[in-house]
JSON list of C-alpha atoms in Angstrom, two decimals:
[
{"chain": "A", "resi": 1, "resn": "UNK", "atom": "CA", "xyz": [10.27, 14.37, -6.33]},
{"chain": "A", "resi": 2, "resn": "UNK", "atom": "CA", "xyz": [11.73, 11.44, -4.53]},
{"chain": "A", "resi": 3, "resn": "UNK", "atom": "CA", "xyz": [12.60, 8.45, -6.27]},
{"chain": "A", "resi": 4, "resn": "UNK", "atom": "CA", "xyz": [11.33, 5.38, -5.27]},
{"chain": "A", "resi": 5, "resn": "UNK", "atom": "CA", "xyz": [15.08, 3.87, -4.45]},
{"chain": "A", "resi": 6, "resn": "UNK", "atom": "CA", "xyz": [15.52, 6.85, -2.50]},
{"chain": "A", "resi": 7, "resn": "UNK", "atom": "CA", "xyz": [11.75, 6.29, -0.67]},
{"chain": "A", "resi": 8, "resn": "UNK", "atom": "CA", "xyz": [13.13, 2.35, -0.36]},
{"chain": "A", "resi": 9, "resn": "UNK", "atom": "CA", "xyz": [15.98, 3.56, 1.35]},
{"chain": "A", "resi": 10, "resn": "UNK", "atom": "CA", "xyz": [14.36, 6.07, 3.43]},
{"chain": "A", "resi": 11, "resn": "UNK", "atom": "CA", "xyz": [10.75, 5.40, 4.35]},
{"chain": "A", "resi": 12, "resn": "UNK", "atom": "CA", "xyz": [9.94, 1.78, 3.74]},
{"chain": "A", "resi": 13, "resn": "UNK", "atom": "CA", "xyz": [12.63, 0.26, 5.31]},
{"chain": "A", "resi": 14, "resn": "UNK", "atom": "CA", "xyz": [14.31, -1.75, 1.80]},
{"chain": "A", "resi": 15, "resn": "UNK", "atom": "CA", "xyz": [10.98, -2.91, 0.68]},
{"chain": "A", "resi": 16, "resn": "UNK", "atom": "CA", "xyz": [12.80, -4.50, -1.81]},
{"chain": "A", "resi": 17, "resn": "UNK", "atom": "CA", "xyz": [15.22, -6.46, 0.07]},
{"chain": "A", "resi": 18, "resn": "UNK", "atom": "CA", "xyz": [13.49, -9.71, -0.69]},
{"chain": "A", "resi": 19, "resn": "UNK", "atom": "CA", "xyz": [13.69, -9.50, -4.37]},
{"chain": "A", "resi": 20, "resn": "UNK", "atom": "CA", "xyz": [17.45, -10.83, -5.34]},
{"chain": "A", "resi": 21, "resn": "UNK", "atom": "CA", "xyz": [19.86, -10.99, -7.15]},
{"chain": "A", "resi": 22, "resn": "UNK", "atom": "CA", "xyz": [21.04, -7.17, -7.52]},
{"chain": "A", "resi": 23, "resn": "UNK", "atom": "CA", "xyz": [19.76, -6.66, -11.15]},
{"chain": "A", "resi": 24, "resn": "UNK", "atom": "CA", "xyz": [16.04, -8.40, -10.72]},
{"chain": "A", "resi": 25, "resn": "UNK", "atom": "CA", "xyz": [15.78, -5.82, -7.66]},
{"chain": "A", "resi": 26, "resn": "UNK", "atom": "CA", "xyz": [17.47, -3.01, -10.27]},
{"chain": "A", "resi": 27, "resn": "UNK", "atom": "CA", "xyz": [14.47, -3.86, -12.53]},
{"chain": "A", "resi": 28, "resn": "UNK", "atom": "CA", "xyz": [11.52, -3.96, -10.08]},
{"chain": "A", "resi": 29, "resn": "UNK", "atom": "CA", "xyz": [12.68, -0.54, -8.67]},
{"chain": "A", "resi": 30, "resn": "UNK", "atom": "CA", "xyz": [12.81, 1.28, -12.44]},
{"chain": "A", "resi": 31, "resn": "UNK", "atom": "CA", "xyz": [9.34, -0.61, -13.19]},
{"chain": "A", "resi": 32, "resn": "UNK", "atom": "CA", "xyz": [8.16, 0.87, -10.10]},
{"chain": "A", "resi": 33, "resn": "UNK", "atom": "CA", "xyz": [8.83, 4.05, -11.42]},
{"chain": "A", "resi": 34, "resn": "UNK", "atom": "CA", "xyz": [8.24, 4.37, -15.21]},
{"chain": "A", "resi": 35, "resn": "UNK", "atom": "CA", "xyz": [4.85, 2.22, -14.05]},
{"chain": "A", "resi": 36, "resn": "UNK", "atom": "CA", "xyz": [4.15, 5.51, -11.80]},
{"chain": "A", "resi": 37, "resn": "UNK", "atom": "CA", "xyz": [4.67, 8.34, -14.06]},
{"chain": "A", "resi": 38, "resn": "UNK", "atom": "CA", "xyz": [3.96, 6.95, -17.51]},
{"chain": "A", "resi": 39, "resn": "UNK", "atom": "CA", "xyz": [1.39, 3.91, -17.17]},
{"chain": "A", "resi": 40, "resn": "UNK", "atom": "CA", "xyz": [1.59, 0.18, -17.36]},
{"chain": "A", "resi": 41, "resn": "UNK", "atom": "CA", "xyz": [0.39, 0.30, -20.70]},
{"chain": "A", "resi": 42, "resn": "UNK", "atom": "CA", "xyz": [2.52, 2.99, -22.09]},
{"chain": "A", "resi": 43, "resn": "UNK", "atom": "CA", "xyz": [5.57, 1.50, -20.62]},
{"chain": "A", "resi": 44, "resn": "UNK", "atom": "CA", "xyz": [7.68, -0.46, -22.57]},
{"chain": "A", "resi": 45, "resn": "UNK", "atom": "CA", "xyz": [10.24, -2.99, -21.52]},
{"chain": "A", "resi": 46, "resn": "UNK", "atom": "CA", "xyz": [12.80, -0.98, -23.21]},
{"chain": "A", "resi": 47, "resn": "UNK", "atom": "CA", "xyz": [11.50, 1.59, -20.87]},
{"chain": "A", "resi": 48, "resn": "UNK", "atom": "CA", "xyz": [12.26, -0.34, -17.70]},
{"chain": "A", "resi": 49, "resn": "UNK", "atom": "CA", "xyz": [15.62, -1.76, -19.03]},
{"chain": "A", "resi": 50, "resn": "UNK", "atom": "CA", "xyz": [16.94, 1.72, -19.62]},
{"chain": "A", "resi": 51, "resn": "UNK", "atom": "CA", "xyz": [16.27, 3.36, -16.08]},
{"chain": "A", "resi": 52, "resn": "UNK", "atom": "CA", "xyz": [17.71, 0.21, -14.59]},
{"chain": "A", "resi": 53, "resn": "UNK", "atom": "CA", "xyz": [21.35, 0.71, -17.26]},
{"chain": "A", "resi": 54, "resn": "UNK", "atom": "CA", "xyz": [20.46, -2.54, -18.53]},
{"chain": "A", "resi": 55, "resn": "UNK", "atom": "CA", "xyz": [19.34, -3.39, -21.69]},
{"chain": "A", "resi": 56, "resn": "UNK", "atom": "CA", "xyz": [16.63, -4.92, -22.94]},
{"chain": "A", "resi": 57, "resn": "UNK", "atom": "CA", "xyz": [17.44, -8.62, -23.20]},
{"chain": "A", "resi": 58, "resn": "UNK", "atom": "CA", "xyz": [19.28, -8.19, -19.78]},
{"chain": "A", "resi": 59, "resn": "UNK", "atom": "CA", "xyz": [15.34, -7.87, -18.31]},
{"chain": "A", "resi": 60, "resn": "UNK", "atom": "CA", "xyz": [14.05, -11.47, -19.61]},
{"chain": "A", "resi": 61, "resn": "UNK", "atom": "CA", "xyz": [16.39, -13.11, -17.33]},
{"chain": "A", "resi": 62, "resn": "UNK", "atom": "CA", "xyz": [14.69, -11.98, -14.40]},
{"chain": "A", "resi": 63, "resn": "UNK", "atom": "CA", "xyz": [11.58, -11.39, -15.89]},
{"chain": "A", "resi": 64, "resn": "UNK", "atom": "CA", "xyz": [9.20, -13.19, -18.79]},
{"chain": "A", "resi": 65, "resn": "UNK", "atom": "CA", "xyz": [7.25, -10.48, -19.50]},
{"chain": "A", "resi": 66, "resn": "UNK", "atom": "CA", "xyz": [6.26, -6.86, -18.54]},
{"chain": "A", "resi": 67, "resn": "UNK", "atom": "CA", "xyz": [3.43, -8.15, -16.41]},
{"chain": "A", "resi": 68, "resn": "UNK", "atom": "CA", "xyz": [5.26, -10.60, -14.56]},
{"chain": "A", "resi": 69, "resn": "UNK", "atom": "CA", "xyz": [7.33, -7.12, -12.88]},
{"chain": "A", "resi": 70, "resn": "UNK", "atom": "CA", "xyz": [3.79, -5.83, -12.66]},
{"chain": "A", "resi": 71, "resn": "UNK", "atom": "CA", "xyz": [2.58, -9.00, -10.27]},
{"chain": "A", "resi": 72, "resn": "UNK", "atom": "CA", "xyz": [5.52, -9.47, -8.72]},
{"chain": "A", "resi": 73, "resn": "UNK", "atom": "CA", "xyz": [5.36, -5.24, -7.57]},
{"chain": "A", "resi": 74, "resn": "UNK", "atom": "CA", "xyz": [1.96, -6.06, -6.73]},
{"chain": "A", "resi": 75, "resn": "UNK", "atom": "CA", "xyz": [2.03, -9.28, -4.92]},
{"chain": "A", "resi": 76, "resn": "UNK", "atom": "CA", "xyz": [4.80, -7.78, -2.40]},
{"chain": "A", "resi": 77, "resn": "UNK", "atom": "CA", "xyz": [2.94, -4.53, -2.21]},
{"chain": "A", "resi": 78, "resn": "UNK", "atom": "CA", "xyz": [-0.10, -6.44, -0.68]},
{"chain": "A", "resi": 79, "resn": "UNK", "atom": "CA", "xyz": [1.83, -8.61, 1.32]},
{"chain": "A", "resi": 80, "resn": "UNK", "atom": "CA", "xyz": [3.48, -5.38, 2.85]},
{"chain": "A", "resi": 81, "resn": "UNK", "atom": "CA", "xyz": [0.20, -3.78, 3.74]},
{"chain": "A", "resi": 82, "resn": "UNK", "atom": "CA", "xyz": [-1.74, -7.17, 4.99]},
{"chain": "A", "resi": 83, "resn": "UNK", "atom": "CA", "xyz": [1.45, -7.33, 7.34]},
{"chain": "A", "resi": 84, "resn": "UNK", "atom": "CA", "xyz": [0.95, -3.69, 8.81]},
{"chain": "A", "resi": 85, "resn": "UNK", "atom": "CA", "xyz": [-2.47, -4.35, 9.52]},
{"chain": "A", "resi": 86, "resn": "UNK", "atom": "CA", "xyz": [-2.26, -7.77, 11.01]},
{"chain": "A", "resi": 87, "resn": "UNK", "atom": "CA", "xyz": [0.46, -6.57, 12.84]},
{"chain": "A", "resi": 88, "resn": "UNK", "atom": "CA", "xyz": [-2.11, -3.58, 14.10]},
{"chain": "A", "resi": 89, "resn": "UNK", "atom": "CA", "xyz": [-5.05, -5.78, 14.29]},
{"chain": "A", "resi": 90, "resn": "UNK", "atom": "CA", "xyz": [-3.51, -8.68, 16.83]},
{"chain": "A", "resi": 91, "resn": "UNK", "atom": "CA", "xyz": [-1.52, -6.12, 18.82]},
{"chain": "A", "resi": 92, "resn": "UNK", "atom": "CA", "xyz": [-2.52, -5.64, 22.82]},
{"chain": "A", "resi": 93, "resn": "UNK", "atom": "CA", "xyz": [-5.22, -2.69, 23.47]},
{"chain": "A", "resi": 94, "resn": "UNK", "atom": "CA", "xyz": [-8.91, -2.06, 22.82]},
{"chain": "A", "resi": 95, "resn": "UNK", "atom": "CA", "xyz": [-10.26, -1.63, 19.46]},
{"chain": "A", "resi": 96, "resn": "UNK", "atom": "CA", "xyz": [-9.91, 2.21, 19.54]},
{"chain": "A", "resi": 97, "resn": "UNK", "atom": "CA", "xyz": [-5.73, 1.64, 19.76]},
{"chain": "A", "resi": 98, "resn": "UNK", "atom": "CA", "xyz": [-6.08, -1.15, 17.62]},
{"chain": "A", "resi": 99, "resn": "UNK", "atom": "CA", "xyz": [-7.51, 0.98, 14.84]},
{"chain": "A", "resi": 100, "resn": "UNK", "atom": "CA", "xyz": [-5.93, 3.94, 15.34]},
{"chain": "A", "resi": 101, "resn": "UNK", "atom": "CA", "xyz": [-2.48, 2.24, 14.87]},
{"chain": "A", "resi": 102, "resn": "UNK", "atom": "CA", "xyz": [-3.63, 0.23, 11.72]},
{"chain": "A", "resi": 103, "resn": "UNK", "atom": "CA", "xyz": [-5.18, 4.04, 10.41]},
{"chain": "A", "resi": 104, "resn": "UNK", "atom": "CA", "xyz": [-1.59, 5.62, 11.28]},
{"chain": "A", "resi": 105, "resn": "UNK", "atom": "CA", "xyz": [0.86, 2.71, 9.83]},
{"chain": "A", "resi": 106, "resn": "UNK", "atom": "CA", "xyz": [-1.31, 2.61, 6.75]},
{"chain": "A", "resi": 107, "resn": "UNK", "atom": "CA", "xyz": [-1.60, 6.32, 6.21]},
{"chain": "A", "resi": 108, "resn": "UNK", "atom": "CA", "xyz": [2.61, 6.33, 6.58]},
{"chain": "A", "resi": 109, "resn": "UNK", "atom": "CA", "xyz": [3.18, 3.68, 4.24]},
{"chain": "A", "resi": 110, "resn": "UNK", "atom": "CA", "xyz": [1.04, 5.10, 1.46]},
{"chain": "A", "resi": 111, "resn": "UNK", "atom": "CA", "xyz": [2.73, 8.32, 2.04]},
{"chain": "A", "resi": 112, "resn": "UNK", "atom": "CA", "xyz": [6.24, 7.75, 2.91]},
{"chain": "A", "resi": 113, "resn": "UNK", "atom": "CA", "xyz": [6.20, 5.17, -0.69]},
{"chain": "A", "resi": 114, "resn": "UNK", "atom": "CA", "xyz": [3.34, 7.15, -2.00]},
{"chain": "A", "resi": 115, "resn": "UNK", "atom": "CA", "xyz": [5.52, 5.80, -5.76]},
{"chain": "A", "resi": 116, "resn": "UNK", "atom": "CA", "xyz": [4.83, 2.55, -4.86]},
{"chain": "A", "resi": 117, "resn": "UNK", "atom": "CA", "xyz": [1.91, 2.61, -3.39]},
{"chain": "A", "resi": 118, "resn": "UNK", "atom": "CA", "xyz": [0.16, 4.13, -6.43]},
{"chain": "A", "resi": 119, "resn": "UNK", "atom": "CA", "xyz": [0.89, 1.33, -8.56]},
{"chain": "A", "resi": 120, "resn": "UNK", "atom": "CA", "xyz": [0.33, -0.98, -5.88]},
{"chain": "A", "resi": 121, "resn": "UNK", "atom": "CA", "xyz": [-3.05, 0.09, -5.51]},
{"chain": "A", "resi": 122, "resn": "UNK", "atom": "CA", "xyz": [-4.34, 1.42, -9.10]},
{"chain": "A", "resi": 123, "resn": "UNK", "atom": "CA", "xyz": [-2.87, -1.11, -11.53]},
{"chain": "A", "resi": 124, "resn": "UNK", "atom": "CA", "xyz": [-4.71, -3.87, -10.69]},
{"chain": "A", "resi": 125, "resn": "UNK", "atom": "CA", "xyz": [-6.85, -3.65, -13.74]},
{"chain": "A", "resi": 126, "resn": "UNK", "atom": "CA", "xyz": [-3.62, -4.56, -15.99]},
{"chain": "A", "resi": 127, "resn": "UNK", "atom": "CA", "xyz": [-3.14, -7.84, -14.54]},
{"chain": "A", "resi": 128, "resn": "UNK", "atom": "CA", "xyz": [-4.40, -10.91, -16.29]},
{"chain": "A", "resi": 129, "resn": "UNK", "atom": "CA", "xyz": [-7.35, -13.19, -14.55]},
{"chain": "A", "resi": 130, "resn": "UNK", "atom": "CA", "xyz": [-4.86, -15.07, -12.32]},
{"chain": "A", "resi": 131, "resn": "UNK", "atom": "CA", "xyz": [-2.59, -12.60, -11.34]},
{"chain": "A", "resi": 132, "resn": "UNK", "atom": "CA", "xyz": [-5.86, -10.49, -10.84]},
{"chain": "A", "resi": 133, "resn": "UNK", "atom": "CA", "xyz": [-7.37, -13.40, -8.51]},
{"chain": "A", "resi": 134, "resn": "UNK", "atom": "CA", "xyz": [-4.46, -13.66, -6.65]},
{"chain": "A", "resi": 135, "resn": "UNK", "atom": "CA", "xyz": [-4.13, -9.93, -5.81]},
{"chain": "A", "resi": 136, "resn": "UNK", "atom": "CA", "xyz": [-7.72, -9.38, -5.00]},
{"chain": "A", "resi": 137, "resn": "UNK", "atom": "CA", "xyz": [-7.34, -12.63, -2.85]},
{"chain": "A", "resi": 138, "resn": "UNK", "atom": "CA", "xyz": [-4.76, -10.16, -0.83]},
{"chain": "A", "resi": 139, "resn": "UNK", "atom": "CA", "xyz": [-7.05, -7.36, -0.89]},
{"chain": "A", "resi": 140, "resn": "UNK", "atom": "CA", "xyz": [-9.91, -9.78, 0.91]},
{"chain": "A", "resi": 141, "resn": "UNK", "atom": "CA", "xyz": [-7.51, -10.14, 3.74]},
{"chain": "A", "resi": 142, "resn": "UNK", "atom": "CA", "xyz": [-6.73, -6.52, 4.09]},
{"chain": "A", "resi": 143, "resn": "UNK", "atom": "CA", "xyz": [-10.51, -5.53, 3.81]},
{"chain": "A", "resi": 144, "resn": "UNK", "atom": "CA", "xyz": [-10.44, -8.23, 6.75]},
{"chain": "A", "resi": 145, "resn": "UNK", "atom": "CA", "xyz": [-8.64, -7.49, 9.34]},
{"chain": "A", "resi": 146, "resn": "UNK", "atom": "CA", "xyz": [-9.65, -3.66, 9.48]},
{"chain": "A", "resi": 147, "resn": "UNK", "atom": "CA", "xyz": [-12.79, -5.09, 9.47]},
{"chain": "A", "resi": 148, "resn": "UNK", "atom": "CA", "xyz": [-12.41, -7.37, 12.40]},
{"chain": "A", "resi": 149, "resn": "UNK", "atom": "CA", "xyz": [-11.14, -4.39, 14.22]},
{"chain": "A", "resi": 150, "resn": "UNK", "atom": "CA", "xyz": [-14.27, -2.37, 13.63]},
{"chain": "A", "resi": 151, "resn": "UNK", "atom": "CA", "xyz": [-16.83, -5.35, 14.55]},
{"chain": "A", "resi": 152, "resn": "UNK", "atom": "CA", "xyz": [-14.39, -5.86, 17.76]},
{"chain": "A", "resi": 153, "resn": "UNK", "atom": "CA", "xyz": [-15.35, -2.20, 18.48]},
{"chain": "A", "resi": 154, "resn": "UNK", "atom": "CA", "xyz": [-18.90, -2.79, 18.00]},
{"chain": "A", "resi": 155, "resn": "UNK", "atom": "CA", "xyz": [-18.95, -5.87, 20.06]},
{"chain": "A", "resi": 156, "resn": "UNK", "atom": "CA", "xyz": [-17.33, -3.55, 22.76]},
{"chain": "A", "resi": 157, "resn": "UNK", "atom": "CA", "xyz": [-19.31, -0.55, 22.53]},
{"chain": "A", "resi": 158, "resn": "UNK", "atom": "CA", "xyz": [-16.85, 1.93, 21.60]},
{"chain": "A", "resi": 159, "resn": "UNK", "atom": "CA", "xyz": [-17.67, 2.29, 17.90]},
{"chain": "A", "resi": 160, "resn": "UNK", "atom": "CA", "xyz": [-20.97, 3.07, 16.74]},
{"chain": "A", "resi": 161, "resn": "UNK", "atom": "CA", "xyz": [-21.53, 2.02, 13.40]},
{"chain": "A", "resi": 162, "resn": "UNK", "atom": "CA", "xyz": [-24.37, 0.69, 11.43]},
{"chain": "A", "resi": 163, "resn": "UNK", "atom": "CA", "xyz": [-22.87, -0.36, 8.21]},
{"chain": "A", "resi": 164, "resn": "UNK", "atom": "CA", "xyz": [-19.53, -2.56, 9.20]},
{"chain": "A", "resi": 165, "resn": "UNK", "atom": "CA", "xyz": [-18.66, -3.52, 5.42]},
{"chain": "A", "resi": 166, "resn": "UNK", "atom": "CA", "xyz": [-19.18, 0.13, 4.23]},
{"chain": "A", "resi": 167, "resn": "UNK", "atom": "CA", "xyz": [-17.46, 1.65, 7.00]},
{"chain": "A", "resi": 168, "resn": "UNK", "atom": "CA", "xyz": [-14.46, -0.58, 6.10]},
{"chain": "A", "resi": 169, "resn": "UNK", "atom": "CA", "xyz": [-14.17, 0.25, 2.59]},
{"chain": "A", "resi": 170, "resn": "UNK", "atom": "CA", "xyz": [-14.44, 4.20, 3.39]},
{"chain": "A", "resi": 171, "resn": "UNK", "atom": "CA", "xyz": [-11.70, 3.55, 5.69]},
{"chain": "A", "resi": 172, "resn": "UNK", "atom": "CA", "xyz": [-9.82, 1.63, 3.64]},
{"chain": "A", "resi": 173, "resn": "UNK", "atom": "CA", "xyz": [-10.24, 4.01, 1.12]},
{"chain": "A", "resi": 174, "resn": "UNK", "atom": "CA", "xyz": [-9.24, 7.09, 3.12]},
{"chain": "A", "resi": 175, "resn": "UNK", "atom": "CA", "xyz": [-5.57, 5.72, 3.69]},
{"chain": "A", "resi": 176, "resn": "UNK", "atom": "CA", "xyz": [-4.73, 4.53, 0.31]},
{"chain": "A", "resi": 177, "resn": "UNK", "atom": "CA", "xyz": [-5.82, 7.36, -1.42]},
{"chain": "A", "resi": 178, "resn": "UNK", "atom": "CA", "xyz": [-2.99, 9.23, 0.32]},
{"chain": "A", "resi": 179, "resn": "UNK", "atom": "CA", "xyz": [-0.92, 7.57, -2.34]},
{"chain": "A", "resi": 180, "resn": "UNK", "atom": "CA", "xyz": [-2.28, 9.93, -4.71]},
{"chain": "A", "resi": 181, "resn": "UNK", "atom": "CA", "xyz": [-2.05, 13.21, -3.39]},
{"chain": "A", "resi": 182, "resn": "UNK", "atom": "CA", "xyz": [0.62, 13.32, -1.11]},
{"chain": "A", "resi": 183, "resn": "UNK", "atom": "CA", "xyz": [3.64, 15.24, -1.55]},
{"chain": "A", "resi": 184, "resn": "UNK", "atom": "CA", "xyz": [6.75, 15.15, 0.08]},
{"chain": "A", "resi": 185, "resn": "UNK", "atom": "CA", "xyz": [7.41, 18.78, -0.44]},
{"chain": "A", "resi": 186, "resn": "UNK", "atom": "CA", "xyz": [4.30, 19.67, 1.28]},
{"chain": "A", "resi": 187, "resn": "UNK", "atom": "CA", "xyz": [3.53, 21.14, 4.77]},
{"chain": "A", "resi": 188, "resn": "UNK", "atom": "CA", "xyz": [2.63, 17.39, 6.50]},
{"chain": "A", "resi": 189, "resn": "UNK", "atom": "CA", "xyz": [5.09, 14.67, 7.03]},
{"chain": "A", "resi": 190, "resn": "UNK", "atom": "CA", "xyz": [3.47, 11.29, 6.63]},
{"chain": "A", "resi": 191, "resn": "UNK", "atom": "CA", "xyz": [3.72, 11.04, 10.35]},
{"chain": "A", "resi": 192, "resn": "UNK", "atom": "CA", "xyz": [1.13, 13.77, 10.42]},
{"chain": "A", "resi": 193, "resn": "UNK", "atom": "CA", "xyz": [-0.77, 12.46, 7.90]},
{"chain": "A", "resi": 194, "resn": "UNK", "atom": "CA", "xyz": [-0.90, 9.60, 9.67]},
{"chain": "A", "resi": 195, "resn": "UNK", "atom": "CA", "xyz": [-2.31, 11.09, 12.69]},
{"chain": "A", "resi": 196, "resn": "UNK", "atom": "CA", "xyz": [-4.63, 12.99, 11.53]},
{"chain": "A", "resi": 197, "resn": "UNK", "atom": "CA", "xyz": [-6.22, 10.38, 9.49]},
{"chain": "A", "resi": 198, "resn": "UNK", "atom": "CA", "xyz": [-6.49, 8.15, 12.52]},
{"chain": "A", "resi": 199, "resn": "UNK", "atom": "CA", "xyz": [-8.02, 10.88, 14.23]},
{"chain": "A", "resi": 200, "resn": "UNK", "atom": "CA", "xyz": [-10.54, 11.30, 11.74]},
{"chain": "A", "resi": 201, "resn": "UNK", "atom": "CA", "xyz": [-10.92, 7.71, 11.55]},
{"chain": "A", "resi": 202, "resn": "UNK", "atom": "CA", "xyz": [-11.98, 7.60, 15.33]},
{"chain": "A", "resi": 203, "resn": "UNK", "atom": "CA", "xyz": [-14.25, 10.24, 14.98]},
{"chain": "A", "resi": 204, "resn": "UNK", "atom": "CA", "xyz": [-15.55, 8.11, 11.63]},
{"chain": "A", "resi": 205, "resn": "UNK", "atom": "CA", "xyz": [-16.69, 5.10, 13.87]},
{"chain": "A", "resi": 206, "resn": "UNK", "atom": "CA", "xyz": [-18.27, 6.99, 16.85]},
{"chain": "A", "resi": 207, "resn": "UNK", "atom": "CA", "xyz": [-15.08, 6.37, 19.08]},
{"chain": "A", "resi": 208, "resn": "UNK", "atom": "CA", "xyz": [-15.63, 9.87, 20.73]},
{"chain": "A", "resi": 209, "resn": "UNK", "atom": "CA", "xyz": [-13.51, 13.16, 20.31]},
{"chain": "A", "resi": 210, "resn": "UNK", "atom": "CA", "xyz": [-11.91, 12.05, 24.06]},
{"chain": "A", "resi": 211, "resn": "UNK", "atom": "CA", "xyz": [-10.68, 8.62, 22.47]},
{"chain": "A", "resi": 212, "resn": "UNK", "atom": "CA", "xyz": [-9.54, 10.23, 19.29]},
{"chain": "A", "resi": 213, "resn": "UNK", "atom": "CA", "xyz": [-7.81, 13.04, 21.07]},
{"chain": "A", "resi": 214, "resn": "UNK", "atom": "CA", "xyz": [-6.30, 10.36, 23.74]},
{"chain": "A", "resi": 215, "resn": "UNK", "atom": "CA", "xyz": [-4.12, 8.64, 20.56]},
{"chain": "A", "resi": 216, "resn": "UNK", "atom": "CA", "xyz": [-2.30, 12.19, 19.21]}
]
């Protein structure tokens, strides 16, 4: 399996680069992973100190407590994906590109830092009440501009869809679900992934096999 450094240097582009100095980044990284493959809950900060070299009381410098790496992976993980889809969302073309590209960019980031992206997405519950609030604050805006994107399609005529707000979560759903069972050993890059969810996305909202098959 890939680690998540290796997906940070690969796929997402040093998702990291904005947490400094060296060591706090160090940190963040090895919660990523022990967070992935053993829990928040069972993961201790000794845990996270050792994959990083560091030891233990090396970690409260950069972070108070275990939860703080856990909003901190959380609150740039949101950020991340609110910025693909805006960036999607406000770009030139009709609401069948529009969504097609948000479907696609999503789909690759949950699968090309599927590591990440699992912790991202199903560790919310271990957050206290404000770090919680926060976060879901995050998710309102994501939920919102794939939304906007869908009523703009309405409005237009090229999507047929009677239920806006459950269409949204299905889709929404869809893409970060990748996260889970992706594998990068398996016989569809995330580029394809990405495709063929935004096909199936298309045909999801009534855009029309001709519009889905116009954005392969």
């Amino acid at each position: 399996m890939m680690s998540t450094a290796e997906e940070t240097a690969g796929g997402e582009a040093q998702a990291w680069g904005e947490v400094t100095p060296d060591a706090a980044r160090r940190l963040l990284i090895a919660a990523v992973e022990a967070f992935a493959e053993r829990g928040y809950h069972a993961t201790t900060t000794r845990d996270i100190a050792g994959r990083a070299g560091m030891s233990p009381a090396a970690l409260y410098i950069h972070y108070k407590t275990k939860e703080e790496l856990l909003h901190r992976i959380s609150r740039i993980g949101h950020e991340k994906a609110l910025e693909i889809l805006r960036t999607a969302s406000r770009r030139e073309g009709s609401p069948t590109e529009r969504l097609a590209d948000a479907v696609s960019s999503f789909v690759r980031w949950h699968a090309g830092g599927r590591t990440t992206a699992r912790v991202v997405q199903y560790e919310l519950d271990s957050l206290g009440p404000d770090a919680r609030a926060e976060i879901l604050a995050l998710r309102r805006q994501v939920d919102a501009e794939v939304r906007g994107i869908i009523e703009d399609g309405v409005r237009s005529g090229e999507f047929e869809v009677i239920d806006v707000h459950g269409t949204t979560l299905a889709v929404l759903s869809l893409c970060i679900d990748v996260a889970r069972w992706f594998n990068v050993d398996g016989p569809r890059t995330p580029e394809e992934v990405g495709a063929l969810y935004a096909d199936l996305v298309l045909r999801m909202v009534g855009a029309g096999a001709s519009a889905a098959a116009s954005q392969k």
